[in-house]
Amino acid sequence: AELAEMACSIAQRELARRGVRAADLADLVQEAQRTTFAFLSRNPPAPKDLCTFLKYRAWGVLSDHRKKMRASKLDYRDDLEPLLRERGGARHTPDAGASKEIAGALAECRRRLPAELASVLGLRYDAGLDGESMQRRLGVHRNTIHVRVFRALEKLRECMTVKGYGSEDLQ
Protein backbone atom coordinates (compact mmCIF):
# COMPACT_ATOMS: atom_id res chain seq x y z
CA ALA A 1 0.00 0.00 0.00
CA GLU A 2 2.86 2.36 0.84
CA LEU A 3 4.56 1.58 -2.47
CA ALA A 4 1.30 2.26 -4.33
CA GLU A 5 0.94 5.66 -2.68
CA MET A 6 4.56 6.52 -3.37
CA ALA A 7 4.26 5.42 -7.03
CA CYS A 8 1.07 7.46 -7.43
CA SER A 9 2.57 10.55 -5.81
CA ILE A 10 5.78 10.46 -7.85
CA ALA A 11 3.95 9.72 -11.11
CA GLN A 12 1.52 12.61 -10.54
CA ARG A 13 4.30 15.04 -9.76
CA GLU A 14 6.55 13.99 -12.65
CA LEU A 15 3.79 13.82 -15.25
CA ALA A 16 2.35 17.19 -14.22
CA ARG A 17 5.84 18.71 -14.27
CA ARG A 18 6.27 17.46 -17.83
CA GLY A 19 3.11 19.19 -19.04
CA VAL A 20 0.60 16.33 -19.30
CA ARG A 21 -2.95 17.45 -20.02
CA ALA A 22 -5.18 17.35 -16.95
CA ALA A 23 -7.57 15.07 -18.86
CA ASP A 24 -4.80 12.51 -19.42
CA LEU A 25 -3.09 12.77 -16.03
CA ALA A 26 -5.22 10.31 -14.05
CA ASP A 27 -5.02 7.66 -16.78
CA LEU A 28 -1.26 8.01 -17.12
CA VAL A 29 -0.71 7.87 -13.35
CA GLN A 30 -2.77 4.68 -13.25
CA GLU A 31 -0.80 3.25 -16.17
CA ALA A 32 2.49 4.13 -14.44
CA GLN A 33 1.34 2.31 -11.31
CA ARG A 34 0.12 -0.70 -13.29
CA THR A 35 3.36 -1.06 -15.27
CA THR A 36 5.45 -0.57 -12.14
CA PHE A 37 3.65 -3.38 -10.33
CA ALA A 38 3.74 -5.59 -13.42
CA PHE A 39 7.51 -5.06 -13.61
CA LEU A 40 8.02 -5.69 -9.89
CA SER A 41 5.86 -8.84 -9.97
CA ARG A 42 8.53 -10.46 -12.16
CA ASN A 43 10.88 -10.35 -9.13
CA PRO A 44 13.73 -8.33 -10.64
CA PRO A 45 16.59 -7.16 -8.44
CA ALA A 46 15.44 -4.41 -6.11
CA PRO A 47 16.19 -0.91 -7.39
CA LYS A 48 18.89 0.95 -5.47
CA ASP A 49 16.94 4.23 -5.46
CA LEU A 50 13.19 3.67 -5.44
CA CYS A 51 12.27 7.31 -6.14
CA THR A 52 14.47 7.46 -9.23
CA PHE A 53 13.13 4.10 -10.37
CA LEU A 54 9.53 5.35 -10.06
CA LYS A 55 10.37 8.56 -11.93
CA TYR A 56 11.79 6.56 -14.82
CA ARG A 57 8.67 4.38 -14.87
CA ALA A 58 6.47 7.51 -15.10
CA TRP A 59 8.67 8.98 -17.85
CA GLY A 60 8.44 5.72 -19.80
CA VAL A 61 4.64 5.79 -19.64
CA LEU A 62 4.65 9.42 -20.77
CA SER A 63 7.01 8.62 -23.63
CA ASP A 64 4.76 5.79 -24.80
CA HIS A 65 1.72 8.06 -24.56
CA ARG A 66 3.37 10.77 -26.65
CA LYS A 67 4.39 8.22 -29.28
CA LYS A 68 0.78 7.04 -29.52
CA MET A 69 -0.41 10.64 -29.85
CA ARG A 70 2.08 11.35 -32.64
CA ALA A 71 1.16 8.09 -34.37
CA SER A 72 -2.50 9.02 -34.34
CA LYS A 73 -1.48 12.29 -36.06
CA LEU A 74 -3.68 14.53 -34.01
CA ASP A 75 -4.60 17.60 -35.97
CA TYR A 76 -5.32 20.70 -33.94
CA ARG A 77 -6.35 22.66 -37.02
CA ASP A 78 -9.96 21.82 -36.16
CA ASP A 79 -9.48 23.83 -32.97
CA LEU A 80 -8.42 26.83 -34.99
CA GLU A 81 -11.79 27.70 -36.57
CA PRO A 82 -13.63 28.49 -33.30
CA LEU A 83 -10.66 30.55 -32.11
CA LEU A 84 -10.60 32.61 -35.28
CA ARG A 85 -14.36 33.23 -35.09
CA GLU A 86 -14.01 34.18 -31.42
CA ARG A 87 -11.22 36.66 -32.20
CA GLY A 88 -12.93 38.04 -35.30
CA GLY A 89 -10.46 36.63 -37.82
CA ALA A 90 -6.72 36.36 -37.96
CA ARG A 91 -4.83 38.73 -35.71
CA HIS A 92 -1.62 38.34 -37.64
CA THR A 93 -0.77 36.29 -40.67
CA PRO A 94 2.73 35.82 -42.00
CA ASP A 95 1.56 36.69 -45.53
CA ALA A 96 -0.12 40.02 -44.63
CA GLY A 97 0.71 42.63 -47.26
CA ALA A 98 2.42 40.13 -49.53
CA SER A 99 1.61 39.90 -53.20
CA LYS A 100 -0.94 37.32 -54.30
CA GLU A 101 1.81 35.24 -55.83
CA ILE A 102 3.87 35.10 -52.65
CA ALA A 103 0.74 34.57 -50.53
CA GLY A 104 -0.27 31.64 -52.75
CA ALA A 105 3.19 30.09 -52.53
CA LEU A 106 3.21 30.53 -48.75
CA ALA A 107 -0.27 28.99 -48.45
CA GLU A 108 0.90 26.00 -50.50
CA CYS A 109 3.96 25.59 -48.29
CA ARG A 110 1.78 25.74 -45.16
CA ARG A 111 -0.48 23.00 -46.57
CA ARG A 112 2.58 20.78 -47.01
CA LEU A 113 3.55 21.05 -43.34
CA PRO A 114 2.86 18.07 -41.10
CA ALA A 115 -0.37 18.52 -39.12
CA GLU A 116 1.55 18.94 -35.84
CA LEU A 117 3.59 21.87 -37.20
CA ALA A 118 0.74 23.45 -39.16
CA SER A 119 -1.44 23.39 -36.06
CA VAL A 120 1.15 25.18 -33.95
CA LEU A 121 1.68 27.83 -36.63
CA GLY A 122 -2.06 28.34 -36.93
CA LEU A 123 -2.51 28.73 -33.21
CA ARG A 124 0.48 31.07 -32.92
CA TYR A 125 0.01 33.32 -35.96
CA ASP A 126 -3.59 32.94 -37.11
CA ALA A 127 -5.26 32.72 -33.71
CA GLY A 128 -2.61 34.88 -31.99
CA LEU A 129 -2.19 32.63 -28.95
CA ASP A 130 0.84 33.05 -26.72
CA GLY A 131 3.02 30.16 -25.55
CA GLU A 132 1.18 29.66 -22.27
CA SER A 133 -2.24 29.51 -23.96
CA MET A 134 -0.90 27.07 -26.52
CA GLN A 135 0.59 24.95 -23.74
CA ARG A 136 -2.79 24.69 -22.02
CA ARG A 137 -4.63 23.96 -25.27
CA LEU A 138 -2.21 21.37 -26.66
CA GLY A 139 -1.10 19.83 -23.38
CA VAL A 140 2.57 19.81 -24.28
CA HIS A 141 5.55 21.43 -22.61
CA ARG A 142 6.28 25.03 -23.60
CA ASN A 143 9.68 24.07 -24.98
CA THR A 144 7.96 21.61 -27.30
CA ILE A 145 5.81 24.45 -28.61
CA HIS A 146 8.84 26.67 -29.22
CA VAL A 147 10.66 23.86 -31.03
CA ARG A 148 7.62 23.11 -33.20
CA VAL A 149 7.20 26.77 -34.16
CA PHE A 150 10.90 27.00 -34.98
CA ARG A 151 10.76 23.83 -37.10
CA ALA A 152 7.60 24.94 -38.89
CA LEU A 153 9.11 28.33 -39.76
CA GLU A 154 12.31 26.63 -40.91
CA LYS A 155 10.32 24.30 -43.19
CA LEU A 156 8.42 27.28 -44.57
CA ARG A 157 11.70 29.09 -45.29
CA GLU A 158 13.07 26.02 -47.07
CA CYS A 159 9.92 25.58 -49.13
CA MET A 160 9.81 29.26 -50.10
CA THR A 161 13.50 29.16 -51.04
CA VAL A 162 12.85 26.17 -53.31
CA LYS A 163 10.03 28.19 -54.91
CA GLY A 164 12.51 30.99 -55.59
CA TYR A 165 11.63 33.45 -52.84
CA GLY A 166 14.32 34.87 -50.59
CA SER A 167 13.99 36.47 -47.19
CA GLU A 168 13.80 39.93 -48.78
CA ASP A 169 10.60 38.85 -50.63
CA LEU A 170 8.96 37.76 -47.40
CA GLN A 171 9.40 40.94 -45.38
Tab-separated table of C-alpha atoms in Angstrom:
chain	number	residue	atom	x	y	z
A	1	ALA	CA	0.000	0.000	0.000
A	2	GLU	CA	2.856	2.365	0.840
A	3	LEU	CA	4.559	1.584	-2.471
A	4	ALA	CA	1.299	2.261	-4.333
A	5	GLU	CA	0.937	5.660	-2.680
A	6	MET	CA	4.555	6.517	-3.373
A	7	ALA	CA	4.256	5.421	-7.026
A	8	CYS	CA	1.066	7.455	-7.428
A	9	SER	CA	2.574	10.554	-5.815
A	10	ILE	CA	5.780	10.464	-7.850
A	11	ALA	CA	3.951	9.715	-11.106
A	12	GLN	CA	1.519	12.606	-10.543
A	13	ARG	CA	4.305	15.035	-9.763
A	14	GLU	CA	6.548	13.991	-12.652
A	15	LEU	CA	3.793	13.821	-15.251
A	16	ALA	CA	2.348	17.193	-14.216
A	17	ARG	CA	5.837	18.710	-14.267
A	18	ARG	CA	6.272	17.464	-17.828
A	19	GLY	CA	3.105	19.185	-19.037
A	20	VAL	CA	0.603	16.335	-19.301
A	21	ARG	CA	-2.952	17.453	-20.023
A	22	ALA	CA	-5.177	17.350	-16.950
A	23	ALA	CA	-7.572	15.070	-18.860
A	24	ASP	CA	-4.796	12.507	-19.416
A	25	LEU	CA	-3.090	12.774	-16.027
A	26	ALA	CA	-5.215	10.307	-14.047
A	27	ASP	CA	-5.024	7.656	-16.777
A	28	LEU	CA	-1.264	8.007	-17.118
A	29	VAL	CA	-0.715	7.867	-13.353
A	30	GLN	CA	-2.774	4.685	-13.252
A	31	GLU	CA	-0.796	3.254	-16.174
A	32	ALA	CA	2.491	4.129	-14.438
A	33	GLN	CA	1.343	2.313	-11.312
A	34	ARG	CA	0.125	-0.703	-13.294
A	35	THR	CA	3.361	-1.059	-15.271
A	36	THR	CA	5.454	-0.574	-12.136
A	37	PHE	CA	3.655	-3.381	-10.326
A	38	ALA	CA	3.745	-5.592	-13.420
A	39	PHE	CA	7.508	-5.056	-13.605
A	40	LEU	CA	8.022	-5.688	-9.894
A	41	SER	CA	5.858	-8.835	-9.969
A	42	ARG	CA	8.531	-10.464	-12.156
A	43	ASN	CA	10.883	-10.346	-9.135
A	44	PRO	CA	13.727	-8.333	-10.638
A	45	PRO	CA	16.589	-7.163	-8.442
A	46	ALA	CA	15.437	-4.413	-6.107
A	47	PRO	CA	16.186	-0.912	-7.392
A	48	LYS	CA	18.892	0.954	-5.470
A	49	ASP	CA	16.943	4.228	-5.461
A	50	LEU	CA	13.191	3.667	-5.438
A	51	CYS	CA	12.272	7.309	-6.141
A	52	THR	CA	14.467	7.459	-9.226
A	53	PHE	CA	13.129	4.101	-10.373
A	54	LEU	CA	9.529	5.349	-10.063
A	55	LYS	CA	10.370	8.561	-11.930
A	56	TYR	CA	11.788	6.556	-14.816
A	57	ARG	CA	8.666	4.382	-14.873
A	58	ALA	CA	6.469	7.510	-15.105
A	59	TRP	CA	8.668	8.976	-17.847
A	60	GLY	CA	8.436	5.722	-19.796
A	61	VAL	CA	4.643	5.791	-19.645
A	62	LEU	CA	4.654	9.420	-20.771
A	63	SER	CA	7.014	8.624	-23.633
A	64	ASP	CA	4.763	5.791	-24.798
A	65	HIS	CA	1.717	8.060	-24.555
A	66	ARG	CA	3.368	10.770	-26.648
A	67	LYS	CA	4.391	8.217	-29.284
A	68	LYS	CA	0.783	7.045	-29.518
A	69	MET	CA	-0.409	10.635	-29.845
A	70	ARG	CA	2.076	11.345	-32.640
A	71	ALA	CA	1.164	8.092	-34.372
A	72	SER	CA	-2.503	9.022	-34.341
A	73	LYS	CA	-1.481	12.286	-36.058
A	74	LEU	CA	-3.678	14.533	-34.011
A	75	ASP	CA	-4.595	17.602	-35.969
A	76	TYR	CA	-5.323	20.697	-33.935
A	77	ARG	CA	-6.347	22.656	-37.019
A	78	ASP	CA	-9.964	21.821	-36.165
A	79	ASP	CA	-9.484	23.826	-32.966
A	80	LEU	CA	-8.425	26.829	-34.993
A	81	GLU	CA	-11.792	27.700	-36.569
A	82	PRO	CA	-13.632	28.485	-33.301
A	83	LEU	CA	-10.660	30.548	-32.108
A	84	LEU	CA	-10.602	32.614	-35.281
A	85	ARG	CA	-14.364	33.231	-35.090
A	86	GLU	CA	-14.008	34.179	-31.418
A	87	ARG	CA	-11.216	36.661	-32.202
A	88	GLY	CA	-12.928	38.044	-35.298
A	89	GLY	CA	-10.464	36.627	-37.824
A	90	ALA	CA	-6.724	36.360	-37.955
A	91	ARG	CA	-4.826	38.734	-35.711
A	92	HIS	CA	-1.624	38.342	-37.637
A	93	THR	CA	-0.773	36.288	-40.667
A	94	PRO	CA	2.730	35.818	-42.002
A	95	ASP	CA	1.558	36.691	-45.525
A	96	ALA	CA	-0.117	40.020	-44.628
A	97	GLY	CA	0.706	42.631	-47.257
A	98	ALA	CA	2.417	40.127	-49.531
A	99	SER	CA	1.614	39.901	-53.196
A	100	LYS	CA	-0.945	37.321	-54.295
A	101	GLU	CA	1.811	35.237	-55.829
A	102	ILE	CA	3.874	35.099	-52.646
A	103	ALA	CA	0.745	34.569	-50.528
A	104	GLY	CA	-0.266	31.643	-52.752
A	105	ALA	CA	3.188	30.085	-52.527
A	106	LEU	CA	3.206	30.529	-48.755
A	107	ALA	CA	-0.270	28.992	-48.454
A	108	GLU	CA	0.899	26.000	-50.499
A	109	CYS	CA	3.964	25.593	-48.287
A	110	ARG	CA	1.777	25.742	-45.164
A	111	ARG	CA	-0.475	23.004	-46.570
A	112	ARG	CA	2.583	20.780	-47.009
A	113	LEU	CA	3.549	21.053	-43.341
A	114	PRO	CA	2.861	18.065	-41.102
A	115	ALA	CA	-0.367	18.524	-39.122
A	116	GLU	CA	1.551	18.939	-35.840
A	117	LEU	CA	3.588	21.865	-37.204
A	118	ALA	CA	0.739	23.455	-39.164
A	119	SER	CA	-1.435	23.393	-36.060
A	120	VAL	CA	1.146	25.180	-33.953
A	121	LEU	CA	1.683	27.828	-36.629
A	122	GLY	CA	-2.059	28.345	-36.927
A	123	LEU	CA	-2.509	28.731	-33.212
A	124	ARG	CA	0.483	31.072	-32.920
A	125	TYR	CA	0.009	33.319	-35.955
A	126	ASP	CA	-3.592	32.940	-37.112
A	127	ALA	CA	-5.256	32.722	-33.708
A	128	GLY	CA	-2.615	34.877	-31.987
A	129	LEU	CA	-2.188	32.633	-28.947
A	130	ASP	CA	0.844	33.045	-26.719
A	131	GLY	CA	3.023	30.163	-25.553
A	132	GLU	CA	1.177	29.661	-22.268
A	133	SER	CA	-2.238	29.510	-23.960
A	134	MET	CA	-0.899	27.072	-26.519
A	135	GLN	CA	0.589	24.949	-23.740
A	136	ARG	CA	-2.786	24.692	-22.019
A	137	ARG	CA	-4.627	23.965	-25.269
A	138	LEU	CA	-2.208	21.373	-26.655
A	139	GLY	CA	-1.104	19.826	-23.384
A	140	VAL	CA	2.567	19.807	-24.285
A	141	HIS	CA	5.553	21.426	-22.605
A	142	ARG	CA	6.276	25.035	-23.596
A	143	ASN	CA	9.684	24.074	-24.979
A	144	THR	CA	7.958	21.612	-27.297
A	145	ILE	CA	5.810	24.448	-28.612
A	146	HIS	CA	8.844	26.669	-29.224
A	147	VAL	CA	10.659	23.857	-31.027
A	148	ARG	CA	7.618	23.114	-33.198
A	149	VAL	CA	7.195	26.773	-34.159
A	150	PHE	CA	10.904	27.000	-34.985
A	151	ARG	CA	10.758	23.826	-37.102
A	152	ALA	CA	7.600	24.939	-38.886
A	153	LEU	CA	9.114	28.329	-39.757
A	154	GLU	CA	12.306	26.628	-40.913
A	155	LYS	CA	10.323	24.303	-43.193
A	156	LEU	CA	8.416	27.284	-44.572
A	157	ARG	CA	11.705	29.088	-45.285
A	158	GLU	CA	13.073	26.020	-47.071
A	159	CYS	CA	9.915	25.580	-49.126
A	160	MET	CA	9.808	29.258	-50.098
A	161	THR	CA	13.505	29.161	-51.042
A	162	VAL	CA	12.845	26.173	-53.313
A	163	LYS	CA	10.035	28.193	-54.911
A	164	GLY	CA	12.514	30.992	-55.591
A	165	TYR	CA	11.634	33.454	-52.845
A	166	GLY	CA	14.317	34.867	-50.585
A	167	SER	CA	13.985	36.473	-47.187
A	168	GLU	CA	13.804	39.928	-48.784
A	169	ASP	CA	10.603	38.851	-50.632
A	170	LEU	CA	8.963	37.756	-47.397
A	171	GLN	CA	9.398	40.941	-45.380
